PDB file of C-alpha atoms in Angstrom:
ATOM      1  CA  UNK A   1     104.122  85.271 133.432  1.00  0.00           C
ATOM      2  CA  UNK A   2     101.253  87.760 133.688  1.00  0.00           C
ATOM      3  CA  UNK A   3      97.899  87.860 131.644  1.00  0.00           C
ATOM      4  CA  UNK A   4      96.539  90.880 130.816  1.00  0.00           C
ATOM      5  CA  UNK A   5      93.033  91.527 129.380  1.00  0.00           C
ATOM      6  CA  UNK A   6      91.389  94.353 127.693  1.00  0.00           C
ATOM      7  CA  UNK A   7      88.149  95.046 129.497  1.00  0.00           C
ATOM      8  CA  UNK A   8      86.491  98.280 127.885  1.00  0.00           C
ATOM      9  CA  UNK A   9      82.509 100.039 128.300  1.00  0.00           C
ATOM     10  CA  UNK A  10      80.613 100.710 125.872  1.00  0.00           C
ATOM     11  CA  UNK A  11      77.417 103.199 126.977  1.00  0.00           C
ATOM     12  CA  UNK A  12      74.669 103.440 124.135  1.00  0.00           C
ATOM     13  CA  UNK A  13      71.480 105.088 123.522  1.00  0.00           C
ATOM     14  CA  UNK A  14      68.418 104.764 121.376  1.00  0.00           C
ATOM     15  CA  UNK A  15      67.657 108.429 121.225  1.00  0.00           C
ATOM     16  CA  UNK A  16      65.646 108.203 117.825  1.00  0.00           C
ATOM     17  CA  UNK A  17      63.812 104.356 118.891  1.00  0.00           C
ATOM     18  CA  UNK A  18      65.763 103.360 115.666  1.00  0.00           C
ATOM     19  CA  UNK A  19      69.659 103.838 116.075  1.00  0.00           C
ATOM     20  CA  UNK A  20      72.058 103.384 118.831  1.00  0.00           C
ATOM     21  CA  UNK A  21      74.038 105.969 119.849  1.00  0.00           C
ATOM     22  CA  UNK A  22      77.639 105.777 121.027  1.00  0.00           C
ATOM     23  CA  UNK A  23      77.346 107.486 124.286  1.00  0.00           C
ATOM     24  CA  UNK A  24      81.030 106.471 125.834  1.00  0.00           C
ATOM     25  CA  UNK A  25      83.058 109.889 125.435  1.00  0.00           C
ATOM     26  CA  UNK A  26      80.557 111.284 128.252  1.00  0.00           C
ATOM     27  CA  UNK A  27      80.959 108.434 130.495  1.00  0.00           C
ATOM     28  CA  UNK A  28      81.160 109.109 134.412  1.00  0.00           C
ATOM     29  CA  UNK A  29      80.322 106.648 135.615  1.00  0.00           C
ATOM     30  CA  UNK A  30      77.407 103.831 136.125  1.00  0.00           C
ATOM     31  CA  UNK A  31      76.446 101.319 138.968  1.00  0.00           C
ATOM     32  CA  UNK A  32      73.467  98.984 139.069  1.00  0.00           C
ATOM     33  CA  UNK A  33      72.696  95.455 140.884  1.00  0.00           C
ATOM     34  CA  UNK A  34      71.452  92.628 139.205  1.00  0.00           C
ATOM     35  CA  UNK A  35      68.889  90.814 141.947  1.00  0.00           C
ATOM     36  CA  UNK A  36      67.488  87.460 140.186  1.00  0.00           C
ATOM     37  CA  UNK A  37      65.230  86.879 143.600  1.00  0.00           C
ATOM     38  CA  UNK A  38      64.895  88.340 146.816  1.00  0.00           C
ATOM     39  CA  UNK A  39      66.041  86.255 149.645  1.00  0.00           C
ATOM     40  CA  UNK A  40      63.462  83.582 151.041  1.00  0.00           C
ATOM     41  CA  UNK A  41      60.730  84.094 148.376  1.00  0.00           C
ATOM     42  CA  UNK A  42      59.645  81.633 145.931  1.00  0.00           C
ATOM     43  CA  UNK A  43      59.733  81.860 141.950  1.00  0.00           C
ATOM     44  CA  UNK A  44      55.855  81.171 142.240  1.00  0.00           C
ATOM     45  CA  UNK A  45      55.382  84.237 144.676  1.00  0.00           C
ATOM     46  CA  UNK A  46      54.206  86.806 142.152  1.00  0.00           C
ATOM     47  CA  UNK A  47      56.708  89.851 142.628  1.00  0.00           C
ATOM     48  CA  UNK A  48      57.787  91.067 139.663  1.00  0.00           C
ATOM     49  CA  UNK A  49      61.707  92.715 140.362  1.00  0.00           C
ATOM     50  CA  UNK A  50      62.428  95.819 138.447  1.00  0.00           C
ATOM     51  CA  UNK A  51      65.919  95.487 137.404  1.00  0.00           C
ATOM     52  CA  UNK A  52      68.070  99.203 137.810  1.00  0.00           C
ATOM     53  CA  UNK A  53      70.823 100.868 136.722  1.00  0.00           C
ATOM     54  CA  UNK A  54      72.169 104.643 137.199  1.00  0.00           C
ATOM     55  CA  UNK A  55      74.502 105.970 134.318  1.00  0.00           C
ATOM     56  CA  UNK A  56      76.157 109.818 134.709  1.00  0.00           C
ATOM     57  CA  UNK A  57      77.394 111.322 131.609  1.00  0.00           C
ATOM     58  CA  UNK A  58      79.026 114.608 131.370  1.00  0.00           C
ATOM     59  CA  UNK A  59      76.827 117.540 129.458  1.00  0.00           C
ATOM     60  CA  UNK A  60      79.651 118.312 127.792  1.00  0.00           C
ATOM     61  CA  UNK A  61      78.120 121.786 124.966  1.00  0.00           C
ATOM     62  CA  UNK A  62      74.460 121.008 126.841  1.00  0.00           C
ATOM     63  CA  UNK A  63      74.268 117.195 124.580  1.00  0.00           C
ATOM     64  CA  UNK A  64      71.411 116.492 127.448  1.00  0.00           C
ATOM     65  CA  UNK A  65      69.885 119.096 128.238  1.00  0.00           C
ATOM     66  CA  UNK A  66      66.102 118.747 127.058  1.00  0.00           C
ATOM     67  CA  UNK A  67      65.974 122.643 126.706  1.00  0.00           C
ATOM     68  CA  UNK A  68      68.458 123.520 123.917  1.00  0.00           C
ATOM     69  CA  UNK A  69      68.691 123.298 120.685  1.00  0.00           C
ATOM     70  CA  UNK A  70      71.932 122.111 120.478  1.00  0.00           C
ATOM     71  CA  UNK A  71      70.768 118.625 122.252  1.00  0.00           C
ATOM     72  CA  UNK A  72      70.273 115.456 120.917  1.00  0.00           C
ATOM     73  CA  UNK A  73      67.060 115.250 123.156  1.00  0.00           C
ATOM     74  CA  UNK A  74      66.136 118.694 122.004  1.00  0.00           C
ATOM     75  CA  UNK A  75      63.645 117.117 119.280  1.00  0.00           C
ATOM     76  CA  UNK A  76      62.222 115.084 121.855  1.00  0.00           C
ATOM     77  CA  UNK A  77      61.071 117.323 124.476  1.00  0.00           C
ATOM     78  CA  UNK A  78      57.285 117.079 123.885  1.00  0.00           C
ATOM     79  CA  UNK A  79      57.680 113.652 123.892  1.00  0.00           C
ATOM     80  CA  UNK A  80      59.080 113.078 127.579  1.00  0.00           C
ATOM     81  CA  UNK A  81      62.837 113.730 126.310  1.00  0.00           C
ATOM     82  CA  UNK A  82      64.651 110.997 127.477  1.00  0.00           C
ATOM     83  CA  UNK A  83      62.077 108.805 128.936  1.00  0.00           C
ATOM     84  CA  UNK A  84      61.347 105.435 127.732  1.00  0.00           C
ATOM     85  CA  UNK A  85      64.519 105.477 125.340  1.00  0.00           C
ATOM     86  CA  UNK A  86      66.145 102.497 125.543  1.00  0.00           C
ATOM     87  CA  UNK A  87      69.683 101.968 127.143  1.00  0.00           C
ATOM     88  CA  UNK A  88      72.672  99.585 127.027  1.00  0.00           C
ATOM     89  CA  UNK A  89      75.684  99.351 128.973  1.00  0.00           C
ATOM     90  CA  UNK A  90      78.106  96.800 126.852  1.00  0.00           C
ATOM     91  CA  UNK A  91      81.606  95.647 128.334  1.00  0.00           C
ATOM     92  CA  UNK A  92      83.812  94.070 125.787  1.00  0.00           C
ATOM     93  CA  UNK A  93      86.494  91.531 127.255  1.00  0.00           C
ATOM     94  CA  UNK A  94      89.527  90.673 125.130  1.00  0.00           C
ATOM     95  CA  UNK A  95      87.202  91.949 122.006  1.00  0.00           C
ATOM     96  CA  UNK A  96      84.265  90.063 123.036  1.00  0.00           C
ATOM     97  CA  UNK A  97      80.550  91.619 123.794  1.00  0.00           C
ATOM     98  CA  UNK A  98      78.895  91.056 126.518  1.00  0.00           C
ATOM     99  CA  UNK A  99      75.638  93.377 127.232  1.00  0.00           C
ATOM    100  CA  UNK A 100      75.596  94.033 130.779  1.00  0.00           C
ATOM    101  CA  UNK A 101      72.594  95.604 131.500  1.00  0.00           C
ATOM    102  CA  UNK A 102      69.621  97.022 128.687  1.00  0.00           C
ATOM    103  CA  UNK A 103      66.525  98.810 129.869  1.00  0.00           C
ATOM    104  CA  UNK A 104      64.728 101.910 129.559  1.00  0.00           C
ATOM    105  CA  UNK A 105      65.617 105.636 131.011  1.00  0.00           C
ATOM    106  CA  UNK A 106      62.829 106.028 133.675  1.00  0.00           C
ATOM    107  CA  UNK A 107      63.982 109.022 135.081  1.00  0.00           C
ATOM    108  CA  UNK A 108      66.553 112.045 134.711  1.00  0.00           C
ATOM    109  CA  UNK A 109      68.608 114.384 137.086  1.00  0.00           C
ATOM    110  CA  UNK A 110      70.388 117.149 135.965  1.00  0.00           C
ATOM    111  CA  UNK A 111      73.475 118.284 138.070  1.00  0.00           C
ATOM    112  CA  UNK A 112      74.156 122.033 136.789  1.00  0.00           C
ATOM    113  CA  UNK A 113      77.286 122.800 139.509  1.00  0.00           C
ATOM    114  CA  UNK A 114      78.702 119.628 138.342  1.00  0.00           C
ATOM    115  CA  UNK A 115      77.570 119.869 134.411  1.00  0.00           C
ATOM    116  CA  UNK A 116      76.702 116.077 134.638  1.00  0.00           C
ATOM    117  CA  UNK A 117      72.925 114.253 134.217  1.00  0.00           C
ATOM    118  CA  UNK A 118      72.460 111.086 135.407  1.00  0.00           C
ATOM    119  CA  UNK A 119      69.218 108.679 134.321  1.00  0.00           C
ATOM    120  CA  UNK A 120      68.008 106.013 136.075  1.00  0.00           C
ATOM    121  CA  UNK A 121      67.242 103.027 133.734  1.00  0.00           C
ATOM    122  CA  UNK A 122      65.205 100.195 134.581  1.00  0.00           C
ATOM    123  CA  UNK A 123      64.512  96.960 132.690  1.00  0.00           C
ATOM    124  CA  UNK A 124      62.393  95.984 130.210  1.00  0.00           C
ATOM    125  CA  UNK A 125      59.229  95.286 132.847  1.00  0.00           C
ATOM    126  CA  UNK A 126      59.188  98.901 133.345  1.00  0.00           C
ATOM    127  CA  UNK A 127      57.650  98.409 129.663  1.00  0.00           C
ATOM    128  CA  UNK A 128      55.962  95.759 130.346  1.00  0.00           C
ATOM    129  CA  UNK A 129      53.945  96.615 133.650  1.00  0.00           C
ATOM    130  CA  UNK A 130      52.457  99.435 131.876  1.00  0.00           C
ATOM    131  CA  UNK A 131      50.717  97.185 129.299  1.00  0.00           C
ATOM    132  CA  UNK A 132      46.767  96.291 129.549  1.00  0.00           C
ATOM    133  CA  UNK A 133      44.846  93.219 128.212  1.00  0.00           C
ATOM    134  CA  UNK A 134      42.074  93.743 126.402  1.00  0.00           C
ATOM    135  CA  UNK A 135      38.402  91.725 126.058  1.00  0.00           C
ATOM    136  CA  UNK A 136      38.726  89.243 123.134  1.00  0.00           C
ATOM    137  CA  UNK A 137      35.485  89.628 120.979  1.00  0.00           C
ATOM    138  CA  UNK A 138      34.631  86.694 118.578  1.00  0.00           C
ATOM    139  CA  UNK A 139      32.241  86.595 116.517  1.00  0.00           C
ATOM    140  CA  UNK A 140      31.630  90.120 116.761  1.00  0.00           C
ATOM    141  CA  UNK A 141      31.043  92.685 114.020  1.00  0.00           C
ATOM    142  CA  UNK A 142      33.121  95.606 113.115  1.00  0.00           C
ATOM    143  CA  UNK A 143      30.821  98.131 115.032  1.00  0.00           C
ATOM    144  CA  UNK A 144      30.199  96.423 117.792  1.00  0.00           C
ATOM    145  CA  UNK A 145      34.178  96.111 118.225  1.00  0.00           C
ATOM    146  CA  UNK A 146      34.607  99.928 117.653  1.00  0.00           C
ATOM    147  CA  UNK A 147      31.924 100.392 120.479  1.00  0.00           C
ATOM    148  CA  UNK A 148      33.576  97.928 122.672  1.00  0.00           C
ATOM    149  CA  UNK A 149      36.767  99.415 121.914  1.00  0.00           C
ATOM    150  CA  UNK A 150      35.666 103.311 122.658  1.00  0.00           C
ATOM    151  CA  UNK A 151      33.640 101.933 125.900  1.00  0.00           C
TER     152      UNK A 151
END
């Protein structure tokens, strides 16, 4: 006696850094490897390994395209559009979740013969590498932070 499953995908979006977004109807297709380490380097080697994933949806009535008003990203187009807005590709086995990938759209392609955009999400230390320490000041009075700061 066979067993059958039901494997489904959900695609979401963050368009509004608040809400997710069922984005599923306008599914092509996505791909993506997961590499943990690359071969023959230590844990203590210092590379840090970008995680990536590539997700086509169809722009079905222009839903992606930054420059109409009918878009979802049209708000968001003097903001970078879709960059930065966070991504997750769910797959739900026998009605349980599993996230299989969550990151951040790094970059956009638009295929006009084909109607179809594709963005390029990477994980969470595409966030990350773009943050910068700061000089702790104790002790210090509220000017001399400000100057600190502005310097």
């Amino acid at each position: 006696m066979a067993t059958t499953r039901y494997v489904s995908v959900l695609v979401q979006f963050m368009w509004d850094n608040a809400n997710w977004t069922n984005e599923t109807n306008y599914l092509v297709g996505a791909k993506g490897a997961l590499e943990y380490m690359p071969p023959n380097e230590s844990y203590a080697s210092g590379k840090q390994i970008i995680q990536q994933m590539s997700v086509t949806l169809a722009n079905k009535d222009n839903r992606f395209s930054m420059d109409r008003a009918e878009s979802i990203l049209y708000p968001y187009r003097l903001v970078g559009g879709a960059y930065h807005k966070k991504c997750r590709i769910t797959v739900p086995v026998d009605n349980v979740s599993n996230v299989a990938f969550m990151g951040y759209v790094k970059t956009t392609a638009v295929d006009y013969k084909k109607n179809q955009v594709t963005f390029t999400v990477w994980d969470i230390a595409e966030i990350l590498r773009q943050k910068f320490s700061t000089v702790m000041l104790r002790g210090a009075l509220e000017h001399d932070v400000v100057i600190s700061y502005l310097l």
